[in-house]
Coordinates of C-alpha atoms in Angstrom, one line a residue:
Chain A
M1 CA -56.5 -32.1 -4.3
A2 CA -59.5 -34.6 -2.9
A3 CA -62.9 -34.3 -5.2
V4 CA -64.6 -31.1 -3.7
D5 CA -67.5 -31.5 -5.9
D6 CA -68.3 -33.8 -3.1
L7 CA -68.1 -31.5 -0.3
Q8 CA -71.2 -29.8 -1.6
F9 CA -74.9 -28.7 0.6
E10 CA -73.7 -28.8 4.1
E11 CA -72.2 -32.2 3.7
F12 CA -70.5 -33.0 7.1
G13 CA -67.6 -35.2 8.2
N14 CA -65.8 -36.8 5.1
A15 CA -63.0 -37.9 7.1
A16 CA -61.3 -39.3 4.0
T17 CA -60.7 -35.6 2.5
S18 CA -57.9 -34.1 4.3
L19 CA -60.1 -30.9 3.2
A20 CA -62.6 -31.9 5.5
A21 CA -60.0 -31.8 8.6
N22 CA -60.6 -28.4 8.2
P23 CA -63.7 -28.2 10.3
D24 CA -63.9 -24.9 10.9
A25 CA -64.9 -23.3 7.3
T26 CA -67.4 -21.1 7.5
T27 CA -69.6 -20.2 4.9
I28 CA -68.5 -19.2 1.8
N29 CA -67.6 -15.6 1.4
I30 CA -67.8 -14.2 -2.0
E31 CA -66.6 -10.5 -2.2
D32 CA -67.7 -9.8 -5.9
P33 CA -70.5 -11.8 -7.5
G34 CA -68.3 -11.5 -11.1
E35 CA -65.4 -12.9 -9.4
T36 CA -64.5 -16.3 -9.7
P37 CA -65.7 -18.5 -7.0
K38 CA -63.1 -19.8 -3.9
H39 CA -62.8 -23.7 -3.1
Q40 CA -64.6 -24.5 -0.5
P41 CA -62.1 -26.2 2.2
G42 CA -64.5 -27.9 4.2
P43 CA -68.0 -28.6 5.1
P44 CA -69.8 -25.3 6.5
R45 CA -70.0 -25.5 10.1
G46 CA -72.9 -26.7 12.2
S47 CA -74.7 -25.0 14.7
G48 CA -74.1 -27.4 17.5
R49 CA -71.0 -26.5 17.8
E50 CA -69.3 -24.5 20.5
E51 CA -67.7 -21.6 19.4
D52 CA -68.1 -19.4 22.8
D53 CA -65.1 -17.6 22.0
E54 CA -65.4 -16.5 18.3
L55 CA -67.2 -14.0 17.1
L56 CA -68.0 -14.1 13.4
G57 CA -67.8 -10.1 13.0
N58 CA -70.7 -10.1 10.4
D59 CA -70.1 -6.5 9.6
D60 CA -67.9 -7.6 7.1
S61 CA -68.8 -6.6 3.2
D62 CA -68.5 -10.2 2.4
K63 CA -72.1 -11.8 1.2
T64 CA -71.9 -15.3 2.2
E65 CA -73.2 -17.9 -0.2
L66 CA -73.5 -21.2 -1.1
L67 CA -71.5 -22.5 -3.6
A68 CA -73.8 -24.5 -5.8
G69 CA -70.9 -26.5 -7.2
Q70 CA -69.0 -23.8 -8.9
K71 CA -65.6 -24.7 -7.3
K72 CA -62.4 -24.3 -9.2
S73 CA -60.1 -27.4 -8.6
S74 CA -57.2 -27.3 -10.7
P75 CA -54.6 -29.6 -10.5
F76 CA -51.1 -28.3 -8.5
W77 CA -49.2 -28.1 -12.0
T78 CA -51.6 -25.5 -13.5
F79 CA -51.4 -21.6 -13.2
E80 CA -55.1 -21.1 -11.5
Y81 CA -54.0 -23.6 -9.1
Y82 CA -51.7 -20.8 -7.2
Q83 CA -53.6 -18.1 -8.5
T84 CA -56.3 -19.2 -5.8
F85 CA -53.4 -18.5 -3.4
F86 CA -53.4 -15.0 -4.5
D87 CA -57.0 -14.0 -4.7
V88 CA -57.7 -11.4 -2.0
D89 CA -58.2 -7.3 -3.1
T90 CA -55.8 -4.5 -1.2
Y91 CA -58.7 -3.8 1.7
Q92 CA -58.4 -7.5 2.5
V93 CA -55.1 -7.6 2.8
F94 CA -55.1 -4.1 4.7
D95 CA -57.8 -5.8 7.1
R96 CA -55.6 -8.6 7.7
I97 CA -52.6 -6.5 8.4
K98 CA -54.6 -4.3 10.7
G99 CA -55.8 -7.8 12.8
S100 CA -52.8 -8.4 13.3
L101 CA -51.6 -5.2 15.0
L102 CA -54.6 -5.4 17.0
P103 CA -54.9 -8.3 18.9
I104 CA -58.0 -8.5 20.5
P105 CA -59.5 -11.2 22.9
G106 CA -62.1 -14.0 21.6
K107 CA -61.6 -12.7 18.2
N108 CA -59.8 -15.5 16.2
F109 CA -57.8 -13.9 13.4
V110 CA -57.8 -17.1 11.2
R111 CA -61.4 -17.4 11.9
L112 CA -62.0 -13.4 11.3
Y113 CA -59.8 -12.4 8.8
I114 CA -58.5 -15.3 6.8
R115 CA -62.0 -17.5 6.9
S116 CA -60.7 -20.1 4.1
N117 CA -59.3 -17.4 1.7
P118 CA -55.4 -18.2 2.9
D119 CA -53.5 -16.1 0.9
L120 CA -49.4 -16.0 0.0
Y121 CA -49.4 -12.5 -1.1
G122 CA -49.5 -11.4 2.4
P123 CA -46.8 -13.6 4.2
F124 CA -44.5 -13.6 0.9
W125 CA -43.9 -9.5 0.8
I126 CA -44.3 -9.2 4.6
C127 CA -41.0 -11.3 4.9
A128 CA -39.8 -9.8 2.1
T129 CA -39.8 -6.2 3.3
L130 CA -38.8 -7.4 6.5
V131 CA -35.8 -8.5 5.0
F132 CA -35.1 -5.5 3.9
A133 CA -36.3 -3.8 6.9
I134 CA -33.8 -5.2 8.8
A135 CA -30.9 -5.4 6.8
I136 CA -31.6 -1.5 5.9
S137 CA -31.9 -0.5 9.4
G138 CA -29.3 -2.6 11.0
N139 CA -26.8 -0.8 8.5
L140 CA -28.3 2.8 9.2
S141 CA -28.1 1.9 13.0
N142 CA -24.5 0.6 12.8
F143 CA -23.7 3.3 10.5
L144 CA -25.4 6.1 12.9
I145 CA -23.6 4.4 16.3
H146 CA -20.1 4.5 14.6
L147 CA -20.3 8.0 13.6
G148 CA -17.7 9.5 15.0
E149 CA -15.2 7.1 15.0
K150 CA -12.1 7.3 13.5
T151 CA -11.4 3.8 12.5
Y152 CA -14.5 2.9 11.3
H153 CA -15.1 2.6 7.3
Y154 CA -18.7 2.2 6.2
V155 CA -19.5 -1.0 4.6
P156 CA -23.4 -1.2 3.1
E157 CA -22.9 -5.2 4.2
F158 CA -24.5 -6.7 1.6
R159 CA -23.9 -10.4 2.6
K160 CA -26.5 -9.6 5.5
V161 CA -30.0 -9.5 3.3
S162 CA -28.9 -13.0 2.1
I163 CA -28.5 -13.7 5.5
A164 CA -31.9 -12.1 6.6
A165 CA -33.6 -13.5 4.0
T166 CA -33.0 -16.6 4.7
I167 CA -33.6 -16.8 8.4
I168 CA -37.1 -14.5 7.7
Y169 CA -38.1 -17.5 5.3
A170 CA -37.0 -20.1 6.9
Y171 CA -38.6 -18.8 10.0
A172 CA -42.0 -18.2 8.2
W173 CA -42.2 -21.6 6.7
L174 CA -40.7 -24.2 8.4
V175 CA -42.1 -23.1 11.7
P176 CA -45.3 -23.5 10.3
L177 CA -44.4 -26.4 8.8
A178 CA -43.7 -28.0 12.2
L179 CA -46.3 -26.5 14.1
W180 CA -49.1 -27.8 11.6
G181 CA -47.6 -31.4 11.7
F182 CA -47.6 -31.1 15.6
L183 CA -51.3 -30.3 15.7
M184 CA -52.1 -33.1 12.7
W185 CA -50.4 -35.3 15.1
R186 CA -52.1 -34.1 18.7
N187 CA -55.7 -34.3 16.0
G188 CA -55.0 -38.3 15.6
K189 CA -55.3 -38.7 19.5
V190 CA -57.3 -36.1 20.6
M191 CA -60.4 -35.0 18.7
N192 CA -59.8 -31.1 18.1
I193 CA -62.6 -29.3 17.1
V194 CA -60.8 -26.5 15.8
S195 CA -57.8 -27.4 12.8
Y196 CA -56.1 -25.4 10.7
S197 CA -54.8 -25.8 7.5
F198 CA -50.8 -25.5 6.2
L199 CA -51.9 -22.5 4.5
E200 CA -53.7 -20.6 7.3
I201 CA -51.0 -21.1 9.4
V202 CA -48.8 -20.1 7.4
C203 CA -51.2 -16.8 6.5
V204 CA -51.0 -16.1 10.4
Y205 CA -47.3 -16.5 11.0
G206 CA -47.0 -14.2 7.4
Y207 CA -49.2 -11.5 8.8
S208 CA -48.2 -11.5 12.5
L209 CA -44.3 -10.8 11.5
F210 CA -45.6 -7.5 9.8
I211 CA -45.5 -5.7 13.2
Y212 CA -41.5 -6.5 13.2
I213 CA -41.5 -3.7 10.3
P214 CA -42.2 -0.7 11.9
T215 CA -40.0 -2.9 15.0
A216 CA -37.0 -2.9 13.0
I217 CA -37.1 0.7 11.3
L218 CA -37.5 1.7 15.3
W219 CA -34.5 -0.4 16.7
I220 CA -32.3 2.5 14.5
I221 CA -32.4 4.4 17.3
P222 CA -29.2 3.7 19.5
Q223 CA -30.5 3.2 22.9
K224 CA -30.6 -0.1 24.5
A225 CA -33.8 0.8 26.4
V226 CA -35.5 1.5 23.8
R227 CA -35.0 -1.5 21.8
W228 CA -35.9 -3.7 24.3
I229 CA -39.5 -1.6 24.5
L230 CA -39.8 -2.3 21.1
V231 CA -39.0 -6.0 21.2
M232 CA -41.3 -6.0 24.2
I233 CA -44.5 -4.6 22.4
A234 CA -43.9 -6.1 19.1
L235 CA -43.3 -9.4 21.0
G236 CA -46.2 -8.9 22.9
I237 CA -48.5 -8.4 20.0
S238 CA -48.0 -10.5 17.9
G239 CA -47.1 -13.4 20.7
S240 CA -50.5 -12.9 21.6
V241 CA -52.1 -13.1 17.8
L242 CA -50.7 -16.2 17.2
A243 CA -51.7 -17.5 21.0
M244 CA -55.0 -16.3 21.0
T245 CA -55.3 -18.0 17.0
F246 CA -53.6 -21.7 18.3
W247 CA -55.0 -22.0 21.8
P248 CA -58.6 -23.1 20.2
A249 CA -56.8 -25.7 18.2
V250 CA -55.1 -27.2 21.3
R251 CA -57.3 -26.6 24.3
E252 CA -59.1 -29.9 24.2
D253 CA -55.6 -31.6 24.6
N254 CA -53.8 -32.3 27.8
R255 CA -53.3 -29.2 29.5
R256 CA -49.6 -29.4 29.9
V257 CA -49.6 -30.0 26.5
A258 CA -51.5 -27.1 25.3
L259 CA -49.8 -24.7 27.4
A260 CA -46.1 -26.1 26.4
T261 CA -47.3 -25.8 22.6
I262 CA -48.5 -22.1 23.2
V263 CA -45.2 -21.5 25.1
T264 CA -42.7 -23.0 22.3
I265 CA -44.9 -20.6 19.6
V266 CA -43.8 -17.3 21.8
L267 CA -40.7 -18.6 22.7
L268 CA -39.7 -19.2 19.2
H269 CA -41.5 -15.7 17.8
M270 CA -39.1 -13.9 20.8
L271 CA -36.1 -16.0 19.6
L272 CA -36.6 -14.9 16.4
S273 CA -36.9 -11.4 17.2
V274 CA -34.1 -11.1 20.0
G275 CA -31.9 -13.1 17.2
C276 CA -32.0 -10.2 15.2
L277 CA -31.5 -7.5 17.1
A278 CA -28.6 -9.0 18.5
Y279 CA -27.2 -9.7 15.0
F280 CA -28.2 -7.4 12.8
F281 CA -27.7 -4.1 15.3
D282 CA -24.4 -3.2 16.9
A283 CA -25.1 -2.9 20.2
P284 CA -25.1 0.7 21.2
E285 CA -22.0 1.7 24.2
M286 CA -23.3 3.5 26.7
D287 CA -20.5 5.4 27.1
H288 CA -19.7 6.1 23.5
L289 CA -20.8 9.3 22.2
P290 CA -19.9 10.5 18.7
T291 CA -17.1 13.4 19.6
T292 CA -14.9 15.0 16.8
T293 CA -12.3 15.9 19.5
A294 CA -11.9 12.4 20.7
T295 CA -8.8 11.6 22.8
P296 CA -6.5 8.9 21.7
N297 CA -7.9 6.6 24.9
Q298 CA -11.2 7.4 23.8
T299 CA -11.1 6.3 20.1
V300 CA -8.9 3.2 21.3
A301 CA -11.4 2.2 23.8
A302 CA -14.4 2.6 21.8
A303 CA -12.6 0.8 18.7
K304 CA -11.8 -1.9 21.1
S305 CA -15.0 -2.3 22.4
S306 CA -16.9 -2.3 19.2
Chain B
M1 CA -33.5 -18.6 -58.8
K2 CA -33.7 -14.9 -58.9
S3 CA -37.5 -14.6 -57.7
R4 CA -36.2 -16.3 -55.0
I5 CA -33.4 -13.8 -54.1
R6 CA -35.6 -11.6 -54.1
E7 CA -38.0 -13.3 -51.7
F8 CA -35.4 -13.2 -49.5
D9 CA -34.4 -9.2 -49.8
S10 CA -37.8 -8.8 -48.3
S11 CA -36.7 -10.1 -45.0
T12 CA -34.3 -8.9 -42.8
L13 CA -31.7 -11.9 -43.4
N14 CA -30.0 -10.0 -46.5
E15 CA -29.5 -6.9 -44.8
S16 CA -26.4 -5.5 -43.4
V17 CA -25.4 -5.6 -40.2
R18 CA -25.5 -2.4 -39.7
N19 CA -29.2 -2.3 -40.5
T20 CA -29.8 -4.3 -37.8
I21 CA -28.0 -3.0 -35.2
M22 CA -29.6 0.4 -36.4
R23 CA -32.6 -0.7 -35.9
D24 CA -32.6 -2.6 -32.7
L25 CA -30.7 0.5 -31.5
K26 CA -33.4 2.6 -32.1
A27 CA -36.5 0.7 -30.9
V28 CA -34.7 0.7 -27.5
G29 CA -33.6 4.3 -27.8
K30 CA -37.5 5.0 -28.4
K31 CA -38.3 3.0 -25.0
F32 CA -35.8 5.2 -22.8
M33 CA -37.7 8.0 -24.6
H34 CA -40.8 6.9 -23.4
V35 CA -39.3 6.0 -19.4
L36 CA -37.9 9.3 -20.0
Y37 CA -40.9 11.0 -20.7
P38 CA -43.4 8.6 -19.1
R39 CA -47.1 9.0 -20.9
K40 CA -49.8 6.3 -21.2
S41 CA -48.8 4.5 -24.4
N42 CA -48.5 1.1 -25.8
T43 CA -45.4 1.1 -27.4
L44 CA -43.6 -0.1 -24.4
L45 CA -46.1 -3.2 -23.8
R46 CA -46.5 -4.1 -27.6
D47 CA -43.0 -4.0 -29.4
W48 CA -41.2 -5.5 -26.2
D49 CA -37.8 -6.2 -26.1
L50 CA -35.1 -7.1 -23.3
W51 CA -32.3 -5.5 -24.7
G52 CA -32.6 -2.4 -22.8
P53 CA -33.2 -3.8 -19.8
L54 CA -29.9 -6.2 -20.1
I55 CA -28.1 -3.2 -21.2
L56 CA -29.7 -1.3 -18.4
C57 CA -28.8 -3.9 -15.8
V58 CA -25.0 -4.1 -17.0
T59 CA -23.9 -1.1 -16.8
L60 CA -26.0 -0.7 -12.8
A61 CA -23.6 -3.8 -12.1
L62 CA -20.6 -2.7 -13.4
M63 CA -21.2 1.0 -12.0
L64 CA -21.6 -0.7 -8.1
Q65 CA -18.3 -2.4 -8.2
R66 CA -15.4 -1.2 -6.7
D67 CA -12.0 -0.4 -7.7
S68 CA -10.6 -2.5 -4.6
V69 CA -8.9 -6.2 -5.2
D70 CA -10.1 -7.6 -2.1
S71 CA -14.0 -6.7 -2.5
E72 CA -14.9 -9.6 0.1
K73 CA -14.1 -6.7 3.1
D74 CA -16.0 -4.1 1.3
G75 CA -19.7 -5.8 2.0
G76 CA -20.8 -3.6 -1.3
P77 CA -22.7 -5.9 -3.6
Q78 CA -20.9 -8.2 -6.4
F79 CA -21.7 -7.8 -10.1
A80 CA -23.5 -11.4 -9.7
E81 CA -25.6 -10.0 -6.5
V82 CA -26.7 -7.0 -8.8
F83 CA -27.9 -9.1 -11.4
V84 CA -29.6 -11.4 -9.3
I85 CA -31.8 -9.1 -7.7
V86 CA -32.9 -7.2 -10.6
W87 CA -33.7 -10.1 -12.8
F88 CA -34.9 -12.2 -10.2
G89 CA -36.8 -8.9 -8.7
A90 CA -38.7 -8.2 -12.1
V91 CA -39.6 -12.0 -12.3
T92 CA -41.2 -12.2 -9.0
I93 CA -42.6 -9.3 -9.3
T94 CA -44.5 -10.3 -13.0
L95 CA -45.6 -13.3 -11.3
N96 CA -46.8 -11.6 -8.5
S97 CA -48.4 -9.4 -10.6
K98 CA -49.6 -11.9 -12.8
L99 CA -50.9 -14.5 -9.7
L100 CA -53.3 -11.1 -8.8
G101 CA -54.9 -12.0 -12.0
G102 CA -53.4 -8.9 -14.0
N103 CA -53.5 -8.9 -18.1
I104 CA -50.3 -8.5 -18.8
S105 CA -47.8 -10.9 -20.3
F106 CA -44.8 -12.0 -18.7
F107 CA -42.0 -10.4 -21.0
Q108 CA -44.1 -7.3 -21.2
S109 CA -43.8 -6.8 -17.4
L110 CA -40.3 -8.0 -17.7
C111 CA -39.7 -5.1 -20.4
V112 CA -41.4 -2.2 -18.6
L113 CA -39.7 -3.1 -15.1
G114 CA -35.6 -3.4 -16.7
Y115 CA -36.6 -0.2 -18.7
C116 CA -37.8 1.8 -15.7
I117 CA -34.2 1.5 -14.1
L118 CA -33.5 3.6 -16.6
P119 CA -33.4 6.7 -14.1
L120 CA -32.0 5.1 -11.2
T121 CA -29.1 4.1 -13.7
V122 CA -28.9 7.8 -14.4
A123 CA -28.6 8.8 -10.7
M124 CA -25.9 6.3 -10.6
L125 CA -23.7 7.8 -13.2
I126 CA -24.2 11.0 -11.4
C127 CA -23.7 9.6 -8.1
R128 CA -20.1 8.1 -9.4
L129 CA -19.1 11.9 -10.5
V130 CA -20.4 13.5 -7.5
L131 CA -18.3 11.2 -5.4
L132 CA -15.5 12.7 -7.6
A133 CA -15.5 15.3 -5.4
D134 CA -14.4 15.5 -1.8
P135 CA -16.6 13.8 0.3
G136 CA -18.7 15.2 3.4
P137 CA -22.4 16.1 4.1
V138 CA -23.0 18.2 1.0
N139 CA -21.7 15.6 -1.4
F140 CA -24.0 12.9 0.6
M141 CA -27.2 15.4 0.5
V142 CA -26.7 16.1 -3.3
R143 CA -26.7 12.1 -4.0
L144 CA -29.7 11.6 -1.7
F145 CA -31.8 14.3 -3.4
V146 CA -30.8 13.0 -6.6
V147 CA -31.6 9.0 -6.2
I148 CA -35.0 10.3 -4.8
V149 CA -36.1 12.2 -7.5
M150 CA -35.0 9.3 -9.9
F151 CA -36.4 6.5 -7.4
A152 CA -40.2 9.0 -8.1
W153 CA -39.6 8.9 -11.3
S154 CA -39.1 5.2 -11.8
I155 CA -42.0 4.5 -9.9
V156 CA -44.1 7.0 -11.6
A157 CA -42.6 5.5 -15.4
S158 CA -43.4 2.1 -14.1
T159 CA -46.8 2.6 -12.7
A160 CA -48.1 4.3 -16.1
F161 CA -47.0 1.4 -17.7
L162 CA -48.1 -1.6 -15.4
A163 CA -50.9 -0.1 -13.1
D164 CA -53.7 -0.6 -15.8
S165 CA -52.8 -3.9 -16.0
Q166 CA -54.5 -5.0 -13.1
P167 CA -58.4 -4.7 -12.0
P168 CA -58.7 -1.3 -9.8
N169 CA -59.1 -3.5 -6.5
R170 CA -55.5 -4.9 -6.6
R171 CA -54.1 -2.4 -8.0
A172 CA -51.9 -1.0 -5.2
L173 CA -51.2 -4.7 -4.1
A174 CA -49.7 -5.1 -7.5
V175 CA -47.5 -1.7 -6.9
Y176 CA -46.3 -2.2 -4.1
P177 CA -43.8 -4.8 -5.0
V178 CA -42.5 -2.3 -7.6
F179 CA -42.0 0.5 -5.3
L180 CA -39.6 -2.2 -2.9
F181 CA -37.6 -3.3 -5.9
Y182 CA -36.8 0.3 -6.7
F183 CA -36.1 1.2 -3.1
V184 CA -33.7 -1.6 -2.6
I185 CA -31.8 -0.5 -6.0
S186 CA -32.0 3.3 -5.0
W187 CA -30.7 1.7 -1.2
M188 CA -27.9 0.0 -3.5
I189 CA -26.9 3.3 -5.1
L190 CA -26.8 5.4 -2.4
T191 CA -24.9 3.4 0.1
F192 CA -22.4 2.9 -2.7
T193 CA -18.7 4.7 -1.6
P194 CA -15.5 3.6 -4.2
Q195 CA -12.6 2.8 -2.2

């Protein structure tokens, strides 16, 4: 971590420190005067900056204070360093989840909710819940689909939990890493006003995956149309959260690069959801009805097609 | 020489093996009672030990084994998988609780989480007994009911011990992973099908 002590009292543009590469850090908010103050990851915004799209939503209960040199920047091998990433209260986590579910045009998720206090609690536990939600729902859904078949023997399919975990956690960490690298690279070429730190990107991605938890549970319903409608809805919501978050970060850039970035983000998101649907949930056969008096022809056909 | 021997007598080095084992077993048994009838007491936290969690985890993992030789096709959890889930789950929850600022020590939290698997182990026992009867929806409903009750019991027991260690504005954040942990274990118990 760079010398954060330099960044007091409205210093602008210390480009040497990586923290200053995050100039969209707003003023500091401290919820509780008794709590340990968070580190300030960048200089406060100047008034001359164009933030036409951004609404700060100052109706929060956050009190804003200038940190007068009381920052904690523990070295990365101490436990306190990692505690700064879990410095959230229950209502904050709920607010962030709510923000990921209701994307409002013009409100930037990072600006509004994360506000230079990215946490790792949300991304980690949302991904963990999603892993088990997908594995369990997939198992349940397969059980219900194949319920009447005589040749079907129920297995809990425990292997799929580890596969789901690998997929989800890889997506939640590697894609933000790639995106962050890409944005940093573009920042070197085009001066972007808004740039995000790696943890903020991880945070956005983690919270944007929340919508898939109820979606995975609803995917138990063995109707193809229902499942695809759910995919569209979930993709619409979380895709728009991501798009609206990252559009300010690329809009200064070449038009085509900006559009390509947003399209890639949404495309990867869709790939994740469709891939999970295809792998963990068996296709419901339209002509397959669980009957107790299945004729031998039907049973053979069902066994062949599943 | 004699005085030195008398010194050793006051320590536990010279006592019979039976005494040592019985003392530890009694401590474990006392904690089992605390889990089964949870009330706010500090015994689990003060004198933590990991024998109880180990016994419970091994019992649970053994009972989740199937009788078939080729367990590859079965898809159920292997012994090692159950072990890993229980212990790494407990470690993750403990780390999470400490990172959120809770003032509970690492092993105390492991101890509590491990001991509170006891209701679910009892549920596993009951499920295995119920599965000896002929399968059917009634069989499943009975098992579902038992697992749900024991799951709730585990959560209540562990929350009674763990919730106080968190500041009130983060209590839900610390309790939710415990809920997820016991939910996954309950799922493994419920979907157990012997073959």
